[in-house]
Amino acid sequence: MIEQTTRQGCCRKKFPDHAGGNAPDGGGHEPDHEARARPEAMWRGRARQAGLSPRKDNMTTFKDLGLDPKLLAAVEAAGFKTPSPIQAEAIPHALEGRDVLGLAQTGTGKTAAFGLPLVQQLLGTHDKRTPKGVKALILAPTRELVNQIAENLRLYVQGTHMKVATVVGGLSINKQINTLAKGTDILVATPGRLIDLMERRAVRLDTATFLVLDEADQMLDMGFIHALRKIAPALGTPRQTMLFSATMPKQMEELSRAYLDSPVKVQVAPPGKAAEKITQGIHWAQDKGDKVDLLIKYLGQEPDGLSLVFGRTKHGSERLMKQLVAAGFDAVSIHGNKSQGQRDRALKAFKDGKANVLVATDVAARGIDIPSVTHVFNFDLPEVPENYIHRIGRTARAGADGDAIAFVTGEEIGLLRQIQKVMKIEIPVLGGERPEEVDPPKRGGGGGRGRGRGPGQGQGQGRGGPGKGKSQGGQPKHAHGGGGGGKPGGSRRRSGGGRRKAA
């Protein structure tokens, strides 16, 4: 039996005459792909005149949630002012010891939603660490996401006796064995590497009375359910289990029934809904070469901002990165063929602004929590519709605005149709001549459903801080009506292109 609480996030009314603003009525109607969106500045200006900017809820404070003074100090030091909706809804239930099933868009602060109550409950135990022992286990599907979660948790435990450790594939297992030898309070791990350590008897999970499954939908998609079946029986009982996800595929319900005990379901937005401050648009393309030209035009439109570009395959993403570098952009890439060190360096360069363009695959996306990402470009559409939601969730984080632009060829029209069906919206067309729809060629991997229990590689989520939203029916700043593949136009106060390297 699942007890459910919901909280609808901010919303903006949609204008009847705005081509991209009307969502399907749920009756299976096909969206009009030839619709042309109004210029972004026009509809945004009308929204301001009508007083339709996102409302501000009278949110509670972190103190109202019953957090320990040490945690309140850590939250304040981290710059968090008020809880996001998922935090305000989930934290009180978690502090009561309830199992929690949390559903919220990316970028809304799910890490704090489970991390703060987890740390508070551990602070109250005063139990000593045991050799190889773990008090709380957090499982995440990818290396970057593990690191991102741990980074936030270490902020929360500053000034306390608590220790946070990570274990992921791609790094020395011997160092990880040494780290775990003295025990840890919170272990954040990818399932594959954790099983390796279990098989070497380097970690004891029978002392763990807290389990968190973050990005559970992605773990299912990557085939980690088999690893979870090996890990869960080794945990201590009774235990509190929390499961968080951005989407709710059917398998998630089965996962909840198998591992959660009478959970409370916290949902702040319908499944399949992107954060509301993401302004989406598509641009028709005739082929891959056309996509490259379009991307270079969009990236060169303005000099500032960070742009994240998604490709379908590892080789294709690497090739695209090299094309952008040859065109004069500061571009880097992350994908499964990169070592952990290479990925870390690329992410740091992107985060520090030394590289303004990051080309990535789906497998490398969910560990990216960089609030200053202004644009997400879907160079290739993902083959799993839910992955589109996760991709565009890399922008508009922690209340910021962001643009998500997809380049769509005739082979991808079917994928676009699936995405719009899942999201129950019509994505505005920015430009280009619609190509003839053709069947996509058969391909393997690259954005599909991975299998096996190998080390997770890369995708991220809005971590820690409060997150808010923006209308999905809006139009990115580069939008321009009409056909043709001319240079993207429009303007916006916040730029989002790639910076050209100095000659």
Coordinates of C-alpha atoms in Angstrom, one line a residue:
M1 CA 0.0 0.0 0.0
I2 CA 1.5 3.3 -1.1
E3 CA 0.4 6.5 0.7
Q4 CA 0.6 9.4 -1.8
T5 CA 1.2 13.1 -1.4
T6 CA 1.5 15.4 -4.3
R7 CA 2.7 19.0 -4.8
Q8 CA 2.3 20.6 -8.2
G9 CA 5.2 22.9 -9.0
C10 CA 4.9 26.4 -10.5
C11 CA 3.1 26.6 -13.8
R12 CA 2.6 29.2 -16.5
K13 CA -0.6 29.6 -18.5
K14 CA -0.4 28.8 -22.2
F15 CA -1.7 31.2 -24.8
P16 CA -4.2 29.6 -27.2
D17 CA -2.6 31.2 -30.3
H18 CA 1.0 30.1 -29.4
A19 CA 1.8 27.2 -31.7
G20 CA 4.1 25.5 -29.2
G21 CA 2.1 26.1 -26.1
N22 CA -0.9 23.7 -26.2
A23 CA -0.3 20.2 -24.9
P24 CA -2.3 17.3 -26.3
D25 CA -5.6 16.7 -24.7
G26 CA -4.6 13.2 -23.7
G27 CA -6.8 11.6 -26.3
G28 CA -4.0 10.4 -28.5
H29 CA -4.0 13.3 -31.0
E30 CA -0.9 13.7 -33.0
P31 CA 0.9 17.0 -32.5
D32 CA 1.2 19.4 -35.4
H33 CA 4.9 19.2 -36.3
E34 CA 4.7 22.0 -38.8
A35 CA 3.6 24.5 -36.1
R36 CA 5.8 27.5 -35.9
A37 CA 6.4 29.2 -32.6
R38 CA 6.1 32.9 -32.0
P39 CA 9.3 34.8 -31.4
E40 CA 10.5 34.1 -27.9
A41 CA 10.7 37.7 -26.9
M42 CA 7.1 38.3 -28.0
W43 CA 5.5 35.5 -25.9
R44 CA 7.7 36.1 -22.9
G45 CA 6.8 39.8 -23.0
R46 CA 3.1 39.0 -23.2
A47 CA 3.5 36.7 -20.2
R48 CA 5.0 39.6 -18.2
Q49 CA 2.2 41.9 -19.3
A50 CA -0.4 39.4 -18.2
G51 CA 1.3 38.8 -14.9
L52 CA 1.9 35.2 -15.8
S53 CA 5.5 34.8 -14.6
P54 CA 6.0 31.8 -12.3
R55 CA 4.4 32.3 -8.9
K56 CA 6.4 32.0 -5.7
D57 CA 4.9 29.5 -3.3
N58 CA 4.9 30.3 0.4
M59 CA 7.5 27.7 1.1
T60 CA 8.4 26.5 4.5
T61 CA 12.0 26.9 5.8
F62 CA 14.5 24.2 6.4
K63 CA 14.1 25.0 10.2
D64 CA 10.4 24.2 9.9
L65 CA 11.3 20.7 8.7
G66 CA 12.8 19.8 12.0
L67 CA 16.4 19.6 11.0
D68 CA 19.3 19.5 13.5
P69 CA 21.0 22.9 14.2
K70 CA 24.3 21.5 12.8
L71 CA 22.5 20.6 9.6
L72 CA 20.8 23.9 9.4
A73 CA 24.2 25.6 9.6
A74 CA 25.5 23.4 6.8
V75 CA 22.5 24.2 4.7
E76 CA 22.9 27.9 5.3
A77 CA 26.6 27.7 4.5
A78 CA 25.8 26.0 1.2
G79 CA 23.6 28.9 0.3
F80 CA 20.2 27.1 0.3
K81 CA 17.5 29.5 1.4
T82 CA 14.2 27.6 1.2
P83 CA 13.4 23.9 0.5
S84 CA 12.4 22.9 -3.0
P85 CA 9.0 21.2 -3.3
I86 CA 10.5 17.7 -3.3
Q87 CA 12.5 18.6 -0.2
A88 CA 9.6 20.1 1.6
E89 CA 7.5 17.1 0.9
A90 CA 10.0 14.3 1.4
I91 CA 12.1 15.4 4.4
P92 CA 9.4 15.3 7.1
H93 CA 8.4 11.7 6.1
A94 CA 12.0 10.6 6.0
L95 CA 12.7 12.1 9.4
E96 CA 9.8 10.0 10.7
G97 CA 11.6 6.9 9.5
R98 CA 9.1 6.2 6.7
D99 CA 10.0 4.5 3.4
V100 CA 9.8 7.1 0.7
L101 CA 9.1 6.9 -3.1
G102 CA 10.1 10.3 -4.4
L103 CA 9.3 11.5 -8.0
A104 CA 10.5 14.9 -9.2
Q105 CA 12.1 16.4 -12.3
T106 CA 15.8 16.7 -12.6
G107 CA 17.4 19.8 -11.1
T108 CA 15.0 20.0 -8.2
G109 CA 17.3 19.0 -5.3
K110 CA 16.6 15.3 -4.7
T111 CA 20.0 14.7 -3.1
A112 CA 19.1 17.0 -0.2
A113 CA 15.6 15.4 0.0
F114 CA 17.1 12.1 1.1
G115 CA 20.6 13.3 2.2
L116 CA 19.5 15.7 4.9
P117 CA 17.2 13.4 6.8
L118 CA 19.6 10.5 6.4
V119 CA 22.5 12.5 7.9
Q120 CA 20.2 13.7 10.8
Q121 CA 19.2 10.2 11.7
L122 CA 22.7 9.0 11.7
L123 CA 23.8 11.9 13.9
G124 CA 21.4 10.7 16.5
T125 CA 22.8 7.1 16.7
H126 CA 26.3 7.8 18.0
D127 CA 27.3 4.3 17.1
K128 CA 31.0 3.8 16.4
R129 CA 32.1 2.7 13.0
T130 CA 33.0 -1.0 12.7
P131 CA 35.8 -2.4 10.4
K132 CA 34.5 -2.7 6.9
G133 CA 31.1 -1.7 8.2
V134 CA 28.6 0.7 6.6
K135 CA 25.7 2.5 8.3
A136 CA 23.9 3.8 5.2
L137 CA 24.2 2.8 1.6
I138 CA 23.3 5.0 -1.4
L139 CA 23.2 3.3 -4.8
A140 CA 23.5 5.4 -8.0
P141 CA 23.9 4.1 -11.6
T142 CA 26.9 6.2 -12.7
R143 CA 30.3 7.2 -11.5
E144 CA 29.7 11.0 -11.9
L145 CA 26.4 10.8 -10.1
V146 CA 28.1 8.9 -7.2
N147 CA 30.7 11.7 -6.9
Q148 CA 28.1 14.4 -7.1
I149 CA 26.0 12.9 -4.3
A150 CA 29.0 12.4 -2.1
E151 CA 30.1 16.0 -2.8
N152 CA 26.8 17.3 -1.4
L153 CA 26.7 14.9 1.5
R154 CA 30.2 16.1 2.6
L155 CA 28.8 19.6 2.8
Y156 CA 26.1 18.4 5.1
V157 CA 28.4 16.5 7.5
Q158 CA 31.0 19.3 7.9
G159 CA 31.7 19.8 11.5
T160 CA 30.5 16.4 12.5
H161 CA 32.2 13.0 13.1
M162 CA 30.6 11.5 10.1
K163 CA 32.5 10.0 7.2
V164 CA 31.3 9.7 3.6
A165 CA 33.1 7.2 1.2
T166 CA 32.6 6.4 -2.5
V167 CA 33.3 3.3 -4.6
V168 CA 33.0 3.3 -8.3
G169 CA 34.4 1.4 -11.3
G170 CA 37.3 2.8 -13.3
L171 CA 39.4 3.6 -10.2
S172 CA 41.8 1.5 -8.1
I173 CA 39.9 -1.2 -6.2
N174 CA 42.8 -1.6 -3.7
K175 CA 42.5 2.0 -2.6
Q176 CA 38.8 1.5 -2.1
I177 CA 39.4 -1.6 -0.1
N178 CA 41.8 0.4 2.1
T179 CA 39.3 3.2 2.5
L180 CA 36.6 0.8 3.7
A181 CA 38.8 -1.1 6.0
K182 CA 38.1 1.2 9.0
G183 CA 34.4 1.4 8.1
T184 CA 32.3 4.4 7.0
D185 CA 29.1 6.1 8.0
I186 CA 27.7 6.6 4.5
L187 CA 28.8 4.7 1.4
V188 CA 27.8 6.0 -2.1
A189 CA 28.4 3.3 -4.7
T190 CA 27.7 2.1 -8.2
P191 CA 26.2 -1.4 -8.0
G192 CA 28.9 -3.2 -10.1
R193 CA 31.9 -2.1 -8.1
L194 CA 30.0 -2.7 -4.8
I195 CA 29.5 -6.3 -5.8
D196 CA 33.2 -6.7 -6.6
L197 CA 34.0 -5.5 -3.1
M198 CA 31.4 -7.8 -1.6
E199 CA 32.9 -10.7 -3.4
R200 CA 36.3 -9.8 -2.0
R201 CA 34.7 -9.5 1.5
A202 CA 36.0 -6.0 1.7
V203 CA 32.7 -4.5 2.9
R204 CA 30.0 -5.5 5.4
L205 CA 26.5 -4.4 4.6
D206 CA 24.7 -6.2 7.5
T207 CA 25.4 -3.0 9.6
A208 CA 23.5 -0.8 7.1
T209 CA 20.0 0.2 8.2
F210 CA 19.5 2.8 5.6
L211 CA 19.2 2.3 1.8
V212 CA 18.7 4.9 -0.9
L213 CA 18.2 4.1 -4.6
D214 CA 18.9 7.3 -6.5
E215 CA 18.0 7.6 -10.2
A216 CA 16.2 4.3 -9.8
D217 CA 14.7 4.5 -13.3
Q218 CA 18.2 4.7 -14.8
M219 CA 19.4 1.7 -12.8
L220 CA 16.5 -0.3 -14.2
D221 CA 17.4 0.9 -17.7
M222 CA 21.0 -0.1 -17.3
G223 CA 20.2 -3.5 -16.1
F224 CA 21.2 -3.0 -12.5
I225 CA 18.2 -4.8 -11.1
H226 CA 20.1 -8.0 -11.0
A227 CA 22.9 -6.4 -9.0
L228 CA 20.3 -5.0 -6.6
R229 CA 18.9 -8.5 -6.0
K230 CA 22.4 -9.5 -4.8
I231 CA 23.0 -6.4 -2.7
A232 CA 19.6 -6.0 -0.9
P233 CA 19.7 -9.3 1.0
A234 CA 23.1 -8.4 2.5
L235 CA 21.7 -5.3 4.2
G236 CA 20.7 -5.1 7.8
T237 CA 17.1 -5.2 9.0
P238 CA 15.0 -3.4 9.9
R239 CA 16.0 -0.6 7.6
Q240 CA 14.6 2.5 6.0
T241 CA 14.6 2.6 2.2
M242 CA 14.1 5.6 0.0
L243 CA 13.8 5.5 -3.7
F244 CA 14.0 8.6 -5.9
S245 CA 13.4 8.9 -9.7
A246 CA 12.6 11.5 -12.3
T247 CA 10.4 9.1 -14.3
M248 CA 8.0 6.3 -13.4
P249 CA 8.2 3.4 -15.8
K250 CA 6.1 0.3 -15.0
Q251 CA 9.1 -1.5 -13.6
M252 CA 9.5 1.2 -10.9
E253 CA 6.2 0.2 -9.4
E254 CA 7.5 -3.4 -9.2
L255 CA 10.8 -2.2 -7.6
S256 CA 8.9 -0.2 -5.1
R257 CA 6.8 -3.2 -4.1
A258 CA 9.8 -5.4 -3.8
Y259 CA 12.0 -3.1 -1.6
L260 CA 9.9 -0.5 0.1
D261 CA 7.6 -1.2 3.1
S262 CA 4.3 0.8 3.0
P263 CA 6.1 3.8 1.5
V264 CA 4.7 7.3 1.2
K265 CA 4.8 8.5 -2.4
V266 CA 6.0 12.1 -2.8
Q267 CA 5.3 13.5 -6.3
V268 CA 5.9 17.2 -7.1
A269 CA 5.1 16.9 -10.9
P270 CA 3.5 14.4 -13.2
P271 CA 5.9 11.7 -14.5
G272 CA 7.4 12.7 -17.8
K273 CA 7.3 16.4 -17.1
A274 CA 10.4 18.5 -17.5
A275 CA 11.3 21.4 -15.2
E276 CA 9.2 24.3 -16.1
K277 CA 12.0 26.8 -16.7
I278 CA 13.3 24.8 -19.6
T279 CA 12.3 26.4 -22.9
Q280 CA 12.2 23.7 -25.6
G281 CA 12.4 23.8 -29.4
I282 CA 13.3 21.6 -32.4
H283 CA 15.0 22.5 -35.6
W284 CA 14.6 20.3 -38.7
A285 CA 17.7 18.9 -40.3
Q286 CA 18.2 17.0 -43.5
D287 CA 21.2 14.9 -42.5
K288 CA 24.2 14.7 -40.1
G289 CA 26.1 17.4 -42.0
D290 CA 23.2 19.7 -41.7
K291 CA 23.1 19.1 -38.0
V292 CA 26.8 20.0 -37.6
D293 CA 26.3 23.3 -39.5
L294 CA 23.2 24.1 -37.4
L295 CA 25.0 23.4 -34.2
I296 CA 28.0 25.6 -35.2
K297 CA 25.6 28.4 -36.0
Y298 CA 23.7 28.1 -32.7
L299 CA 26.9 27.9 -30.7
G300 CA 28.4 30.9 -32.4
Q301 CA 25.4 33.1 -32.0
E302 CA 26.6 34.5 -28.6
P303 CA 30.0 34.3 -26.8
D304 CA 29.0 33.3 -23.3
G305 CA 27.3 30.5 -21.5
L306 CA 27.9 26.8 -21.2
S307 CA 26.4 24.4 -23.8
L308 CA 25.9 20.7 -23.3
V309 CA 25.6 18.7 -26.6
F310 CA 24.2 15.1 -26.6
G311 CA 25.2 12.5 -29.1
R312 CA 23.9 9.0 -29.5
T313 CA 27.2 7.0 -29.7
K314 CA 30.7 7.2 -28.2
H315 CA 32.5 7.4 -31.5
G316 CA 30.0 9.9 -32.9
S317 CA 30.3 12.2 -29.9
E318 CA 34.1 12.1 -30.1
R319 CA 34.0 12.9 -33.8
L320 CA 31.5 15.8 -33.2
M321 CA 33.8 17.2 -30.4
K322 CA 36.7 17.2 -32.8
Q323 CA 34.6 19.0 -35.5
L324 CA 33.7 21.7 -33.0
V325 CA 37.3 22.2 -32.0
A326 CA 38.3 22.4 -35.7
A327 CA 35.6 25.1 -36.1
G328 CA 37.3 27.1 -33.3
F329 CA 35.3 26.2 -30.2
D330 CA 36.6 25.3 -26.8
A331 CA 35.0 21.8 -26.7
V332 CA 35.6 18.7 -24.6
S333 CA 33.8 15.3 -24.5
I334 CA 32.9 12.6 -22.0
H335 CA 31.7 9.1 -22.9
G336 CA 32.3 5.4 -22.1
N337 CA 35.6 5.2 -24.0
K338 CA 37.2 7.9 -21.8
S339 CA 39.1 7.0 -18.6
Q340 CA 37.8 8.3 -15.3
G341 CA 40.7 10.7 -15.2
Q342 CA 39.9 12.1 -18.7
R343 CA 36.2 12.4 -17.8
D344 CA 37.0 14.2 -14.5
R345 CA 39.4 16.7 -16.3
A346 CA 36.8 17.4 -19.1
L347 CA 34.1 18.0 -16.5
K348 CA 36.3 20.3 -14.5
A349 CA 37.3 22.3 -17.6
F350 CA 33.6 22.7 -18.5
K351 CA 32.6 23.6 -14.9
D352 CA 35.4 26.1 -14.6
G353 CA 34.4 27.7 -18.0
K354 CA 37.7 26.8 -19.6
A355 CA 35.6 24.8 -22.1
N356 CA 32.2 26.2 -23.1
V357 CA 31.0 23.1 -24.9
L358 CA 30.7 19.6 -23.6
V359 CA 29.7 16.8 -25.9
A360 CA 28.4 13.8 -24.0
T361 CA 26.5 10.5 -24.4
D362 CA 23.5 9.5 -22.3
V363 CA 25.7 7.2 -20.2
A364 CA 27.8 10.3 -19.2
A365 CA 24.9 12.7 -18.5
R366 CA 23.5 12.2 -15.1
G367 CA 26.6 13.2 -13.1
I368 CA 26.5 16.7 -14.6
D369 CA 25.2 19.2 -12.0
I370 CA 26.5 22.5 -13.2
P371 CA 24.0 25.3 -12.6
S372 CA 25.5 27.6 -15.2
V373 CA 24.6 25.3 -18.1
T374 CA 22.5 27.6 -20.3
H375 CA 21.8 25.3 -23.3
V376 CA 21.3 21.7 -24.0
F377 CA 21.5 20.6 -27.6
N378 CA 20.2 17.2 -28.6
F379 CA 22.4 16.6 -31.6
D380 CA 20.9 13.1 -31.8
L381 CA 17.5 12.3 -30.2
P382 CA 17.7 9.4 -27.6
E383 CA 16.1 6.1 -28.4
V384 CA 14.5 6.0 -25.0
P385 CA 12.0 8.9 -24.6
E386 CA 12.6 9.3 -20.9
N387 CA 16.3 9.9 -21.6
Y388 CA 15.2 13.1 -23.3
I389 CA 13.8 14.4 -20.1
H390 CA 17.0 13.6 -18.2
R391 CA 19.1 15.2 -20.9
I392 CA 17.3 18.6 -20.9
G393 CA 17.3 18.5 -17.1
R394 CA 21.0 19.4 -17.2
T395 CA 19.9 23.1 -17.8
A396 CA 17.5 25.3 -15.8
R397 CA 18.8 24.0 -12.5
A398 CA 18.2 25.4 -9.1
G399 CA 15.7 27.9 -10.4
A400 CA 17.6 29.2 -13.4
D401 CA 16.4 29.5 -17.0
G402 CA 17.6 27.2 -19.7
D403 CA 17.1 26.3 -23.4
A404 CA 16.8 22.8 -24.9
I405 CA 17.1 22.6 -28.7
A406 CA 16.9 19.3 -30.7
F407 CA 18.0 18.7 -34.3
V408 CA 15.6 16.3 -35.9
T409 CA 16.1 14.4 -39.2
G410 CA 13.6 12.3 -41.1
E411 CA 15.0 9.1 -39.3
E412 CA 14.2 10.7 -35.9
I413 CA 10.6 11.9 -36.4
G414 CA 9.3 8.7 -34.9
L415 CA 11.6 9.2 -31.8
L416 CA 10.3 12.8 -31.6
R417 CA 6.7 11.5 -31.7
Q418 CA 7.5 9.1 -28.8
I419 CA 9.1 11.9 -26.7
Q420 CA 6.1 14.2 -27.2
K421 CA 3.7 11.4 -26.3
V422 CA 5.6 10.7 -23.0
M423 CA 5.8 14.4 -22.1
K424 CA 2.2 15.2 -23.3
I425 CA 3.4 18.4 -25.0
E426 CA 4.1 19.7 -28.5
I427 CA 7.6 21.0 -28.9
P428 CA 7.8 24.2 -30.9
V429 CA 9.5 24.2 -34.3
L430 CA 12.3 26.8 -34.6
G431 CA 13.1 26.5 -38.2
G432 CA 14.2 24.3 -41.1
E433 CA 12.3 22.4 -43.7
R434 CA 10.6 19.3 -42.3
P435 CA 12.3 16.2 -43.9
E436 CA 10.4 13.2 -45.2
E437 CA 10.0 10.6 -42.4
V438 CA 12.0 7.4 -43.0
D439 CA 12.6 4.3 -41.0
P440 CA 15.8 4.6 -38.8
P441 CA 18.6 2.2 -39.6
K442 CA 19.1 -0.6 -37.1
R443 CA 21.8 0.3 -34.6
G444 CA 23.1 -1.0 -31.3
G445 CA 23.7 0.7 -28.0
G446 CA 24.2 4.5 -27.7
G447 CA 21.2 5.8 -25.7
G448 CA 19.3 2.6 -25.6
R449 CA 18.9 0.3 -22.7
G450 CA 22.2 -0.9 -21.4
R451 CA 22.7 -4.2 -19.7
G452 CA 25.0 -5.8 -17.3
R453 CA 26.3 -4.7 -13.9
G454 CA 29.4 -2.9 -15.0
P455 CA 30.4 0.3 -13.3
G456 CA 28.0 3.1 -14.0
Q457 CA 29.4 5.8 -16.2
G458 CA 28.2 9.2 -15.9
Q459 CA 24.8 10.9 -15.6
G460 CA 23.7 13.5 -13.1
Q461 CA 20.9 15.3 -11.5
G462 CA 20.0 18.5 -9.8
R463 CA 21.7 18.1 -6.5
G464 CA 21.2 19.6 -3.2
G465 CA 19.6 23.0 -3.7
P466 CA 16.1 24.1 -4.4
G467 CA 14.8 23.8 -7.9
K468 CA 12.0 25.5 -9.7
G469 CA 10.6 25.5 -13.2
K470 CA 9.6 27.1 -16.5
S471 CA 7.0 26.5 -19.1
Q472 CA 7.6 23.6 -21.4
G473 CA 5.7 25.2 -24.2
G474 CA 8.1 28.2 -24.5
Q475 CA 10.5 28.8 -27.2
P476 CA 14.3 29.1 -26.9
K477 CA 16.0 32.4 -27.5
H478 CA 17.3 31.4 -31.0
A479 CA 13.8 30.7 -32.3
H480 CA 12.8 32.1 -35.6
G481 CA 9.7 31.3 -37.6
G482 CA 9.5 30.1 -41.1
G483 CA 11.2 27.4 -43.1
G484 CA 14.8 27.1 -44.3
G485 CA 17.9 26.5 -42.4
G486 CA 19.2 30.0 -42.0
K487 CA 21.2 31.4 -39.1
P488 CA 19.3 31.2 -35.9
G489 CA 18.0 34.6 -34.8
G490 CA 16.5 36.1 -31.7
S491 CA 18.0 37.5 -28.6
R492 CA 17.9 37.0 -24.9
R493 CA 19.4 38.5 -21.8
R494 CA 21.3 35.3 -21.0
S495 CA 23.6 33.9 -23.7
G496 CA 24.3 30.3 -24.3
G497 CA 26.8 29.5 -27.1
G498 CA 30.3 28.2 -27.4
R499 CA 33.2 30.6 -27.0
R500 CA 35.6 30.7 -29.9
K501 CA 39.2 30.1 -29.1
A502 CA 41.5 33.0 -29.5
A503 CA 43.5 32.9 -32.7

